[in-house]
Every structure is written in C-alpha cells, then in structure tokens.
PDB file of C-alpha atoms in Angstrom:
ATOM      1  CA  MET A   1      86.304 -14.681  53.342  1.00 67.00           C
ATOM      2  CA  ASP A   2      82.720 -15.938  53.624  1.00 75.00           C
ATOM      3  CA  SER A   3      81.560 -14.285  50.394  1.00 85.00           C
ATOM      4  CA  MET A   4      84.419 -15.858  48.452  1.00 92.00           C
ATOM      5  CA  LEU A   5      83.767 -19.284  49.972  1.00 92.00           C
ATOM      6  CA  SER A   6      80.199 -19.267  48.657  1.00 93.00           C
ATOM      7  CA  ASP A   7      81.182 -18.143  45.156  1.00 95.00           C
ATOM      8  CA  PRO A   8      80.215 -20.846  42.601  1.00 95.00           C
ATOM      9  CA  LYS A   9      83.657 -20.580  40.976  1.00 96.00           C
ATOM     10  CA  ILE A  10      85.393 -21.298  44.293  1.00 96.00           C
ATOM     11  CA  LEU A  11      82.923 -24.089  45.062  1.00 97.00           C
ATOM     12  CA  GLN A  12      84.144 -25.877  41.907  1.00 96.00           C
ATOM     13  CA  MET A  13      87.231 -26.793  43.927  1.00 95.00           C
ATOM     14  CA  ASN A  14      85.032 -29.266  45.831  1.00 96.00           C
ATOM     15  CA  ASN A  15      85.172 -31.417  42.678  1.00 94.00           C
ATOM     16  CA  TYR A  16      88.901 -32.070  42.960  1.00 92.00           C
ATOM     17  CA  ILE A  17      90.920 -34.052  45.490  1.00 85.00           C
ATOM     18  CA  GLN A  18      93.995 -32.255  46.758  1.00 85.00           C
ATOM     19  CA  HIS A  19      95.721 -34.557  49.270  1.00 78.00           C
ATOM     20  CA  GLY A  20      94.413 -37.886  50.566  1.00 81.00           C
ATOM     21  CA  LYS A  21      90.646 -37.393  50.764  1.00 87.00           C
ATOM     22  CA  VAL A  22      90.786 -33.624  51.231  1.00 91.00           C
ATOM     23  CA  THR A  23      89.294 -31.559  48.404  1.00 93.00           C
ATOM     24  CA  SER A  24      90.990 -28.497  46.981  1.00 95.00           C
ATOM     25  CA  TYR A  25      88.186 -26.410  48.519  1.00 96.00           C
ATOM     26  CA  GLN A  26      88.807 -27.855  51.991  1.00 96.00           C
ATOM     27  CA  HIS A  27      92.548 -27.401  51.522  1.00 96.00           C
ATOM     28  CA  VAL A  28      92.408 -23.715  50.574  1.00 98.00           C
ATOM     29  CA  LYS A  29      90.033 -22.992  53.483  1.00 97.00           C
ATOM     30  CA  ARG A  30      92.534 -24.615  55.839  1.00 97.00           C
ATOM     31  CA  VAL A  31      95.452 -22.695  54.310  1.00 98.00           C
ATOM     32  CA  ALA A  32      93.564 -19.392  54.638  1.00 98.00           C
ATOM     33  CA  ALA A  33      92.720 -20.098  58.291  1.00 98.00           C
ATOM     34  CA  MET A  34      96.290 -21.219  59.039  1.00 99.00           C
ATOM     35  CA  SER A  35      97.698 -18.134  57.294  1.00 99.00           C
ATOM     36  CA  LEU A  36      95.560 -15.824  59.424  1.00 98.00           C
ATOM     37  CA  ALA A  37      96.489 -17.751  62.567  1.00 98.00           C
ATOM     38  CA  ILE A  38     100.224 -17.461  61.813  1.00 99.00           C
ATOM     39  CA  SER A  39      99.951 -13.747  61.059  1.00 99.00           C
ATOM     40  CA  ARG A  40      97.991 -13.010  64.215  1.00 98.00           C
ATOM     41  CA  PHE A  41      99.969 -15.313  66.533  1.00 98.00           C
ATOM     42  CA  PHE A  42     103.243 -13.639  65.591  1.00 98.00           C
ATOM     43  CA  HIS A  43     101.644 -10.151  65.502  1.00 98.00           C
ATOM     44  CA  LEU A  44     102.793  -9.639  61.917  1.00 98.00           C
ATOM     45  CA  LYS A  45     101.591  -6.515  60.188  1.00 97.00           C
ATOM     46  CA  THR A  46     100.034  -8.013  57.086  1.00 98.00           C
ATOM     47  CA  ASP A  47      97.299  -7.020  54.692  1.00 98.00           C
ATOM     48  CA  GLU A  48      94.788  -9.617  55.848  1.00 98.00           C
ATOM     49  CA  GLU A  49      92.572  -9.139  52.799  1.00 98.00           C
ATOM     50  CA  VAL A  50      95.500  -9.939  50.486  1.00 98.00           C
ATOM     51  CA  LEU A  51      96.515 -12.816  52.752  1.00 99.00           C
ATOM     52  CA  VAL A  52      93.081 -14.456  52.780  1.00 98.00           C
ATOM     53  CA  ARG A  53      92.215 -13.860  49.115  1.00 98.00           C
ATOM     54  CA  ALA A  54      95.557 -15.212  47.896  1.00 99.00           C
ATOM     55  CA  ALA A  55      95.380 -18.186  50.270  1.00 99.00           C
ATOM     56  CA  LEU A  56      91.879 -19.062  49.050  1.00 98.00           C
ATOM     57  CA  LEU A  57      93.009 -18.860  45.424  1.00 98.00           C
ATOM     58  CA  HIS A  58      96.505 -20.343  45.669  1.00 97.00           C
ATOM     59  CA  ASP A  59      95.317 -23.680  44.202  1.00 95.00           C
ATOM     60  CA  TYR A  60      92.604 -22.304  41.907  1.00 96.00           C
ATOM     61  CA  TYR A  61      93.693 -24.405  38.913  1.00 92.00           C
ATOM     62  CA  LEU A  62      90.390 -26.335  38.552  1.00 85.00           C
ATOM     63  CA  TYR A  63      91.474 -29.767  37.340  1.00 82.00           C
ATOM     64  CA  ASP A  64      92.280 -33.160  38.860  1.00 78.00           C
ATOM     65  CA  TRP A  65      96.046 -32.999  39.065  1.00 71.00           C
ATOM     66  CA  HIS A  66      96.248 -36.735  39.770  1.00 70.00           C
ATOM     67  CA  GLY A  67      95.006 -37.620  36.283  1.00 74.00           C
ATOM     68  CA  HIS A  68      95.836 -34.447  34.385  1.00 68.00           C
ATOM     69  CA  GLY A  69      98.955 -35.926  32.803  1.00 64.00           C
ATOM     70  CA  ASP A  70     101.155 -33.008  33.837  1.00 68.00           C
ATOM     71  CA  HIS A  71     104.053 -34.591  35.689  1.00 70.00           C
ATOM     72  CA  LEU A  72     105.286 -31.083  36.507  1.00 81.00           C
ATOM     73  CA  HIS A  73     102.033 -29.999  38.167  1.00 75.00           C
ATOM     74  CA  GLY A  74     103.941 -28.733  41.207  1.00 75.00           C
ATOM     75  CA  TYR A  75     105.861 -26.304  39.016  1.00 83.00           C
ATOM     76  CA  HIS A  76     103.028 -25.251  36.696  1.00 87.00           C
ATOM     77  CA  HIS A  77      99.900 -24.979  38.833  1.00 91.00           C
ATOM     78  CA  PRO A  78     100.845 -21.755  40.685  1.00 95.00           C
ATOM     79  CA  PHE A  79     100.912 -19.904  37.366  1.00 95.00           C
ATOM     80  CA  ILE A  80      97.652 -21.481  36.188  1.00 94.00           C
ATOM     81  CA  ALA A  81      96.005 -20.615  39.516  1.00 97.00           C
ATOM     82  CA  ALA A  82      97.268 -17.013  39.331  1.00 98.00           C
ATOM     83  CA  GLU A  83      95.924 -16.618  35.772  1.00 98.00           C
ATOM     84  CA  ASN A  84      92.547 -18.083  36.751  1.00 97.00           C
ATOM     85  CA  ALA A  85      92.376 -15.870  39.853  1.00 98.00           C
ATOM     86  CA  ALA A  86      93.185 -12.757  37.815  1.00 98.00           C
ATOM     87  CA  ARG A  87      90.556 -13.665  35.225  1.00 98.00           C
ATOM     88  CA  ASP A  88      87.753 -14.637  37.615  1.00 97.00           C
ATOM     89  CA  PHE A  89      88.427 -12.474  40.694  1.00 97.00           C
ATOM     90  CA  HIS A  90      90.511  -9.555  39.395  1.00 97.00           C
ATOM     91  CA  VAL A  91      93.135 -10.131  42.081  1.00 98.00           C
ATOM     92  CA  SER A  92      95.893  -7.589  42.586  1.00 98.00           C
ATOM     93  CA  GLU A  93      99.458  -8.086  41.403  1.00 98.00           C
ATOM     94  CA  LYS A  94     100.497  -8.700  45.025  1.00 99.00           C
ATOM     95  CA  GLU A  95      97.849 -11.421  45.360  1.00 99.00           C
ATOM     96  CA  GLN A  96      98.978 -12.978  42.077  1.00 98.00           C
ATOM     97  CA  GLU A  97     102.571 -12.997  43.298  1.00 98.00           C
ATOM     98  CA  CYS A  98     101.509 -14.712  46.533  1.00 99.00           C
ATOM     99  CA  ILE A  99      99.807 -17.394  44.437  1.00 98.00           C
ATOM    100  CA  ARG A 100     102.743 -17.774  42.020  1.00 98.00           C
ATOM    101  CA  THR A 101     105.301 -18.231  44.805  1.00 97.00           C
ATOM    102  CA  HIS A 102     103.445 -20.564  47.166  1.00 97.00           C
ATOM    103  CA  MET A 103     105.348 -23.635  45.938  1.00 93.00           C
ATOM    104  CA  TRP A 104     108.761 -22.294  46.912  1.00 95.00           C
ATOM    105  CA  PRO A 105     111.309 -23.909  47.352  1.00 91.00           C
ATOM    106  CA  LEU A 106     110.124 -26.333  44.630  1.00 87.00           C
ATOM    107  CA  ASN A 107     110.096 -23.346  42.275  1.00 87.00           C
ATOM    108  CA  ILE A 108     113.506 -22.275  43.554  1.00 88.00           C
ATOM    109  CA  LYS A 109     113.709 -19.183  41.340  1.00 89.00           C
ATOM    110  CA  ARG A 110     110.399 -17.789  42.700  1.00 89.00           C
ATOM    111  CA  PRO A 111     110.830 -17.102  46.426  1.00 96.00           C
ATOM    112  CA  PRO A 112     108.041 -15.316  48.300  1.00 98.00           C
ATOM    113  CA  ALA A 113     108.511 -11.548  47.979  1.00 96.00           C
ATOM    114  CA  SER A 114     106.181 -10.363  50.755  1.00 98.00           C
ATOM    115  CA  LYS A 115     105.175 -11.335  54.275  1.00 98.00           C
ATOM    116  CA  GLU A 116     101.814 -12.482  52.958  1.00 99.00           C
ATOM    117  CA  ALA A 117     103.433 -14.716  50.339  1.00 99.00           C
ATOM    118  CA  ALA A 118     105.852 -16.232  52.871  1.00 99.00           C
ATOM    119  CA  ILE A 119     103.023 -16.953  55.308  1.00 99.00           C
ATOM    120  CA  ILE A 120     100.907 -18.636  52.624  1.00 99.00           C
ATOM    121  CA  CYS A 121     103.919 -20.691  51.537  1.00 98.00           C
ATOM    122  CA  ILE A 122     104.480 -21.919  55.109  1.00 98.00           C
ATOM    123  CA  ALA A 123     100.775 -22.487  55.831  1.00 99.00           C
ATOM    124  CA  ASP A 124     100.414 -24.479  52.604  1.00 97.00           C
ATOM    125  CA  LYS A 125     103.306 -26.766  53.589  1.00 97.00           C
ATOM    126  CA  LEU A 126     101.905 -27.310  57.099  1.00 97.00           C
ATOM    127  CA  CYS A 127      98.378 -28.034  55.858  1.00 96.00           C
ATOM    128  CA  SER A 128      99.600 -30.263  53.016  1.00 93.00           C
ATOM    129  CA  LEU A 129     101.718 -32.322  55.391  1.00 93.00           C
ATOM    130  CA  ASP A 130      98.793 -32.726  57.796  1.00 92.00           C
ATOM    131  CA  GLU A 131      96.399 -33.668  54.981  1.00 89.00           C
ATOM    132  CA  THR A 132      98.819 -36.157  53.476  1.00 87.00           C
ATOM    133  CA  LEU A 133      99.892 -37.884  56.682  1.00 86.00           C
ATOM    134  CA  ARG A 134      97.032 -37.509  59.139  1.00 78.00           C
ATOM    135  CA  MET A 135      93.869 -37.000  57.097  1.00 64.00           C
ATOM    136  CA  ARG A 136      94.340 -39.723  54.476  1.00 60.00           C
ATOM    137  CA  LYS A 137      91.769 -42.040  55.988  1.00 54.00           C
TER     138      LYS A 137
END
C-alpha cells in the first residue's frame, strides 16, 4: 500500500475534493484502511492485495467532480476510474470489477461480484457518510 500511496499519479488525487474538505487521496486511503479492517475483523478470506489496490484506485478519475459538469458523475466515474487504473497501474480484471461496482446500488445493474468488491462498496459508503456528515468542518 505504501508504494502506491507515494506514486505521483496517486498523489494527483490530493488536488481534488471528494466530500466536505476531504481530498480524493484522503478518501481512498480511508476506504483502503476500512476495507482491510472489515476483512480482518470478520475473518474473511480475501485477496488483500486486490482489496487494497482496488480500494486505493476506486475513485481514480482525476477531475473535480463538483465542477466537471457531469450530473451523472455517480454513475460514470467508476468506469472512468477503472479505465485510468488499467492504463496507469495495469490492474487485474478482478480489481477493475471491484472499481466498477463500488457505487452499487446506485448502479443497480452492477452489483459487486466478489467479496473484495462487496467490502470496498460497504467501506466506501461508511467513509463517505463519515466524511460528509462529520468531517465537513
């Protein structure tokens, strides 16, 4: 996880606000940590490398979604992030699928298809809620 966090491409996410005053970089770090915590707390047999890599890249879309003009950002950004992750980090198909499905149930036709994807989906919702309600100030 540490080598990815220091990658200049990942560090670009510091330039974009995700929720409240939390940057995309801070958000994906929190989602990765929460994903690992969920997996370990419940003693789930997961591929932790897939889990962490996909969690760190699940919002790797690299633009300010607040001013991007895409009113369907919630639907589109998982696919943009998966494409960017494949291009820049050569992620596996399983990692791409984790990224593509993290917005379920908003993208109702794309439910998580693996334990790793389901965990990231849940961790993202928990972190997003915390960032939006508690960390705004």
